[in-house]
mmCIF file of C-alpha atoms in Angstrom:
data_model
loop_
_atom_site.group_PDB
_atom_site.id
_atom_site.type_symbol
_atom_site.label_atom_id
_atom_site.label_comp_id
_atom_site.label_asym_id
_atom_site.label_seq_id
_atom_site.Cartn_x
_atom_site.Cartn_y
_atom_site.Cartn_z
ATOM 1 C CA ASP A 1 93.204 108.192 109.883
ATOM 2 C CA VAL A 2 94.751 105.425 107.871
ATOM 3 C CA LYS A 3 95.908 102.556 109.960
ATOM 4 C CA VAL A 4 98.631 100.136 109.004
ATOM 5 C CA THR A 5 98.792 97.231 111.413
ATOM 6 C CA GLN A 6 101.691 94.831 111.695
ATOM 7 C CA SER A 7 100.647 91.690 113.491
ATOM 8 C CA SER A 8 103.641 91.352 115.802
ATOM 9 C CA ARG A 9 105.855 93.909 117.527
ATOM 10 C CA TYR A 10 108.516 91.358 118.495
ATOM 11 C CA LEU A 11 109.285 87.936 117.077
ATOM 12 C CA VAL A 12 111.999 85.416 117.890
ATOM 13 C CA LYS A 13 112.481 82.583 115.404
ATOM 14 C CA ARG A 14 114.991 79.821 114.867
ATOM 15 C CA THR A 15 117.344 79.522 111.918
ATOM 16 C CA GLY A 16 115.703 77.627 109.082
ATOM 17 C CA GLU A 17 112.132 78.369 110.118
ATOM 18 C CA LYS A 18 109.619 79.743 107.653
ATOM 19 C CA VAL A 19 108.474 83.118 108.972
ATOM 20 C CA PHE A 20 105.387 85.109 108.043
ATOM 21 C CA LEU A 21 105.124 88.836 108.734
ATOM 22 C CA GLU A 22 101.652 90.234 108.230
ATOM 23 C CA CYS A 23 100.600 93.752 107.371
ATOM 24 C CA VAL A 24 97.020 95.003 107.082
ATOM 25 C CA GLN A 25 95.786 98.461 106.097
ATOM 26 C CA ASP A 26 92.245 99.720 106.473
ATOM 27 C CA MET A 27 91.959 102.476 103.861
ATOM 28 C CA ASP A 28 91.765 100.658 100.551
ATOM 29 C CA HIS A 29 95.295 101.667 99.538
ATOM 30 C CA GLU A 30 96.600 100.225 96.299
ATOM 31 C CA ASN A 31 100.324 100.460 97.041
ATOM 32 C CA MET A 32 102.008 98.513 99.821
ATOM 33 C CA PHE A 33 105.674 98.154 100.732
ATOM 34 C CA TRP A 34 108.002 96.099 102.907
ATOM 35 C CA TYR A 35 111.243 97.602 104.209
ATOM 36 C CA ARG A 36 113.925 96.462 106.565
ATOM 37 C CA GLN A 37 115.861 98.909 108.687
ATOM 38 C CA ASP A 38 119.327 98.287 110.084
ATOM 39 C CA PRO A 39 121.675 100.644 111.947
ATOM 40 C CA GLY A 40 123.903 102.520 109.541
ATOM 41 C CA LEU A 41 122.074 101.207 106.459
ATOM 42 C CA GLY A 42 118.839 103.143 106.621
ATOM 43 C CA LEU A 43 115.609 101.884 105.108
ATOM 44 C CA ARG A 44 115.964 99.293 102.359
ATOM 45 C CA LEU A 45 113.080 98.209 100.165
ATOM 46 C CA ILE A 46 112.480 94.458 100.039
ATOM 47 C CA TYR A 47 109.306 94.170 97.940
ATOM 48 C CA PHE A 48 106.419 96.348 96.958
ATOM 49 C CA SER A 49 102.996 95.801 95.471
ATOM 50 C CA TYR A 50 101.173 98.402 93.443
ATOM 51 C CA ASP A 51 97.879 96.501 93.562
ATOM 52 C CA VAL A 52 96.244 93.178 94.449
ATOM 53 C CA LYS A 53 98.168 90.141 93.222
ATOM 54 C CA MET A 54 100.923 92.433 91.893
ATOM 55 C CA LYS A 55 104.420 92.377 93.317
ATOM 56 C CA GLU A 56 107.763 93.849 92.381
ATOM 57 C CA LYS A 57 111.217 93.231 93.785
ATOM 58 C CA GLY A 58 112.870 96.017 95.641
ATOM 59 C CA ASP A 59 116.563 96.480 96.347
ATOM 60 C CA ILE A 60 117.117 93.415 98.565
ATOM 61 C CA PRO A 61 114.583 90.647 97.718
ATOM 62 C CA GLU A 62 116.924 87.707 98.225
ATOM 63 C CA GLY A 63 115.665 85.300 100.869
ATOM 64 C CA TYR A 64 112.183 86.857 100.916
ATOM 65 C CA SER A 65 108.909 86.430 99.095
ATOM 66 C CA VAL A 66 105.564 88.213 99.389
ATOM 67 C CA SER A 67 101.878 87.565 98.964
ATOM 68 C CA ARG A 68 99.056 90.004 98.200
ATOM 69 C CA GLU A 69 95.852 88.000 97.728
ATOM 70 C CA LYS A 70 93.622 90.715 99.149
ATOM 71 C CA LYS A 71 93.981 94.450 98.779
ATOM 72 C CA GLU A 72 94.264 95.135 102.485
ATOM 73 C CA ARG A 73 96.878 92.518 103.323
ATOM 74 C CA PHE A 74 100.518 92.279 102.278
ATOM 75 C CA SER A 75 102.533 89.414 103.740
ATOM 76 C CA LEU A 76 106.300 89.094 103.850
ATOM 77 C CA ILE A 77 107.659 85.558 103.943
ATOM 78 C CA LEU A 78 111.132 84.504 104.997
ATOM 79 C CA GLU A 79 111.443 81.119 103.323
ATOM 80 C CA SER A 80 114.230 79.868 105.584
ATOM 81 C CA ALA A 81 115.167 82.383 108.252
ATOM 82 C CA SER A 82 118.826 83.161 108.766
ATOM 83 C CA THR A 83 120.601 85.197 111.430
ATOM 84 C CA ASN A 84 121.409 87.953 108.932
ATOM 85 C CA GLN A 85 117.668 88.550 108.595
ATOM 86 C CA THR A 86 117.527 89.797 112.175
ATOM 87 C CA SER A 87 116.222 93.313 111.704
ATOM 88 C CA MET A 88 113.374 95.785 112.125
ATOM 89 C CA TYR A 89 110.743 95.204 109.420
ATOM 90 C CA LEU A 90 108.463 98.059 108.414
ATOM 91 C CA CYS A 91 105.333 97.932 106.295
ATOM 92 C CA ALA A 92 103.897 100.992 104.534
ATOM 93 C CA SER A 93 100.937 101.784 102.316
ATOM 94 C CA ARG A 94 99.819 104.591 100.056
ATOM 95 C CA SER A 95 96.856 105.494 97.873
ATOM 96 C CA ALA A 96 97.787 105.397 94.187
ATOM 97 C CA GLY A 97 95.317 108.118 93.228
ATOM 98 C CA GLY A 98 96.894 111.515 93.743
ATOM 99 C CA ASN A 99 100.024 112.767 95.416
ATOM 100 C CA TYR A 100 99.418 111.229 98.795
ATOM 101 C CA GLY A 101 102.032 110.386 101.374
ATOM 102 C CA TYR A 102 103.010 107.083 102.912
ATOM 103 C CA THR A 103 101.665 105.579 106.129
ATOM 104 C CA PHE A 104 103.817 103.172 108.107
ATOM 105 C CA GLY A 105 103.021 100.454 110.598
ATOM 106 C CA SER A 106 104.616 100.260 114.024
ATOM 107 C CA GLY A 107 107.264 97.765 112.910
ATOM 108 C CA THR A 108 108.188 94.177 113.740
ATOM 109 C CA ARG A 109 111.472 93.537 115.471
ATOM 110 C CA LEU A 110 112.549 90.075 114.262
ATOM 111 C CA THR A 111 115.359 88.185 115.928
ATOM 112 C CA VAL A 112 116.601 84.967 114.317
ATOM 113 C CA VAL A 113 118.610 82.736 116.651
ATOM 114 C CA LYS B 1 119.008 108.158 90.467
ATOM 115 C CA GLN B 2 117.626 110.306 93.291
ATOM 116 C CA GLU B 3 119.870 110.717 96.326
ATOM 117 C CA VAL B 4 118.671 112.215 99.600
ATOM 118 C CA THR B 5 121.054 113.551 102.228
ATOM 119 C CA GLN B 6 120.255 114.675 105.733
ATOM 120 C CA ILE B 7 122.679 116.836 107.638
ATOM 121 C CA PRO B 8 123.559 116.735 110.460
ATOM 122 C CA ALA B 9 123.365 113.020 111.227
ATOM 123 C CA ALA B 10 123.020 113.792 114.913
ATOM 124 C CA LEU B 11 122.142 116.855 116.933
ATOM 125 C CA SER B 12 122.010 117.545 120.664
ATOM 126 C CA VAL B 13 120.427 120.766 121.898
ATOM 127 C CA PRO B 14 119.155 122.194 125.191
ATOM 128 C CA GLU B 15 115.444 122.458 125.740
ATOM 129 C CA GLY B 16 113.814 125.604 124.374
ATOM 130 C CA GLU B 17 116.045 126.059 121.344
ATOM 131 C CA ASN B 18 114.646 126.607 117.878
ATOM 132 C CA LEU B 19 116.307 124.239 115.457
ATOM 133 C CA VAL B 20 116.510 123.404 111.780
ATOM 134 C CA LEU B 21 116.943 119.988 110.217
ATOM 135 C CA ASN B 22 118.070 119.781 106.612
ATOM 136 C CA CYS B 23 117.177 117.473 103.737
ATOM 137 C CA SER B 24 118.740 117.825 100.296
ATOM 138 C CA PHE B 25 117.953 115.881 97.130
ATOM 139 C CA THR B 26 119.699 115.638 93.786
ATOM 140 C CA ASP B 27 116.783 115.450 91.325
ATOM 141 C CA SER B 28 114.362 118.368 91.523
ATOM 142 C CA ALA B 29 111.657 116.562 89.495
ATOM 143 C CA ILE B 30 109.652 115.493 92.532
ATOM 144 C CA TYR B 31 105.949 115.108 93.316
ATOM 145 C CA ASN B 32 106.235 115.638 97.042
ATOM 146 C CA LEU B 33 108.448 115.440 100.107
ATOM 147 C CA GLN B 34 107.413 113.934 103.418
ATOM 148 C CA TRP B 35 108.940 114.354 106.890
ATOM 149 C CA PHE B 36 108.702 111.523 109.402
ATOM 150 C CA ARG B 37 109.569 111.030 113.041
ATOM 151 C CA GLN B 38 110.796 107.698 114.387
ATOM 152 C CA ASP B 39 111.087 106.866 118.072
ATOM 153 C CA PRO B 40 113.527 104.096 119.072
ATOM 154 C CA GLY B 41 112.178 100.660 118.167
ATOM 155 C CA LYS B 42 109.039 102.070 116.587
ATOM 156 C CA GLY B 43 107.663 102.718 113.127
ATOM 157 C CA LEU B 44 107.663 105.989 111.196
ATOM 158 C CA THR B 45 105.094 108.636 112.028
ATOM 159 C CA SER B 46 104.249 111.152 109.330
ATOM 160 C CA LEU B 47 104.744 114.768 110.385
ATOM 161 C CA LEU B 48 104.293 116.855 107.255
ATOM 162 C CA LEU B 49 103.752 116.285 103.540
ATOM 163 C CA ILE B 50 104.688 119.039 101.096
ATOM 164 C CA GLN B 51 103.544 118.868 97.507
ATOM 165 C CA SER B 52 105.917 120.051 94.790
ATOM 166 C CA SER B 53 103.731 123.111 94.155
ATOM 167 C CA GLN B 54 103.891 124.207 97.805
ATOM 168 C CA ARG B 55 106.562 126.206 99.583
ATOM 169 C CA GLU B 56 105.791 125.211 103.148
ATOM 170 C CA GLN B 57 103.544 123.318 105.526
ATOM 171 C CA THR B 58 102.947 123.925 109.216
ATOM 172 C CA SER B 59 101.712 121.753 112.056
ATOM 173 C CA GLY B 60 101.915 123.135 115.569
ATOM 174 C CA ARG B 61 105.549 123.871 116.398
ATOM 175 C CA LEU B 62 106.739 122.289 113.157
ATOM 176 C CA ASN B 63 107.252 124.075 109.872
ATOM 177 C CA ALA B 64 108.622 122.413 106.758
ATOM 178 C CA SER B 65 109.760 124.338 103.721
ATOM 179 C CA LEU B 66 110.544 123.179 100.212
ATOM 180 C CA ASP B 67 112.786 124.770 97.594
ATOM 181 C CA LYS B 68 112.616 122.455 94.609
ATOM 182 C CA SER B 69 114.958 124.440 92.410
ATOM 183 C CA SER B 70 117.789 124.168 94.908
ATOM 184 C CA GLY B 71 116.875 120.617 95.979
ATOM 185 C CA ARG B 72 116.374 121.443 99.635
ATOM 186 C CA SER B 73 113.850 121.114 102.406
ATOM 187 C CA THR B 74 114.112 122.202 106.009
ATOM 188 C CA LEU B 75 112.164 121.134 109.064
ATOM 189 C CA TYR B 76 111.987 123.885 111.649
ATOM 190 C CA ILE B 77 111.134 122.921 115.230
ATOM 191 C CA ALA B 78 110.229 125.827 117.488
ATOM 192 C CA ALA B 79 110.856 125.831 121.227
ATOM 193 C CA SER B 80 112.197 122.271 121.325
ATOM 194 C CA GLN B 81 111.180 119.938 124.156
ATOM 195 C CA PRO B 82 112.664 116.670 125.469
ATOM 196 C CA GLY B 83 109.671 114.878 123.939
ATOM 197 C CA ASP B 84 110.941 115.954 120.498
ATOM 198 C CA SER B 85 113.912 113.609 120.902
ATOM 199 C CA ALA B 86 113.703 111.126 118.032
ATOM 200 C CA THR B 87 115.107 110.438 114.580
ATOM 201 C CA TYR B 88 113.701 112.599 111.806
ATOM 202 C CA LEU B 89 113.647 111.271 108.249
ATOM 203 C CA CYS B 90 112.699 112.883 104.978
ATOM 204 C CA ALA B 91 111.392 110.983 101.961
ATOM 205 C CA VAL B 92 111.214 112.289 98.418
ATOM 206 C CA ARG B 93 108.800 110.897 95.866
ATOM 207 C CA GLY B 94 109.654 111.279 92.197
ATOM 208 C CA GLY B 95 107.960 109.672 89.199
ATOM 209 C CA SER B 96 107.643 106.162 90.605
ATOM 210 C CA TYR B 97 105.719 104.647 93.520
ATOM 211 C CA ILE B 98 108.941 104.314 95.452
ATOM 212 C CA PRO B 99 110.118 107.083 97.768
ATOM 213 C CA THR B 100 113.791 107.779 98.396
ATOM 214 C CA PHE B 101 114.639 108.151 102.068
ATOM 215 C CA GLY B 102 117.422 110.026 103.763
ATOM 216 C CA ARG B 103 119.364 108.321 106.568
ATOM 217 C CA GLY B 104 117.820 110.625 109.150
ATOM 218 C CA THR B 105 118.903 113.117 111.803
ATOM 219 C CA SER B 106 119.015 111.797 115.356
ATOM 220 C CA LEU B 107 117.859 114.565 117.681
ATOM 221 C CA ILE B 108 118.348 114.731 121.440
ATOM 222 C CA VAL B 109 116.772 117.585 123.368
ATOM 223 C CA HIS B 110 118.110 117.651 126.910
ATOM 224 C CA PRO B 111 116.382 119.366 129.823
#
C-alpha cells in the first residue's frame, strides 16, 4: 500500500515564525498536493507539484510556498505564520501514469498563536 | 468548471440501517470518481475508486455506483454500524491532475 507520511500530527507555532510542513510518499508518485481544510469551507488546494522541481499554485497560495527537491518529498512552507493559517493541512499523492486515485496523509493540525 | 455536491450534508441513522449517500457533479467528462472516509481530526482514507468506464465497485459492506450521463454517484452502506460514523467525501477527476471534492456528508450511526 502507498504510504503518505506527514511528519507532525499536531503543531503549535507563534505568529511570525517560519513553519515547515513535511510530506513524504514511498511509492514513486509523480503528483503531490497540499490542501488545507477548514469547517464550512471544505478542502482547498494550496499548491501542487506534478513532478520533481515542478510546482503550481492552487486556489489559495498566498502566504505559502513549497519545495520539491526530491520526488518523494513535498514541503509546505509558511513564510511568516499568521493566526488565520490555523487549520488542518493535508498532503496527497498520486501516480501520473494511468487513472489512479489519490492517497492522503494523516494530516497536520497547525495552531498559530 | 466542475462542481461537486453531496446531499445530505448530515445524516443520523440507527444501527443496522442500509443507507445511501449521494454525490452529483456537473461535468460528465470525468476519468474517475473516488469515495473517501474521514474520521474527526484525521486524514482521508480511500474507500472506493470507480473508473469512468465502470458502473460500480464493491468493498465489503460498501457499494459505489456511477452514472456518468446523469452526473451522479451513490455510496451504499449495508447494515450500518456505529464504527461507520465519519464524514464521507467524493472526489471527481476530470482532465487535469486536480480532483474536485464535494463538501462531504457527516454520518452518525447511533446504537
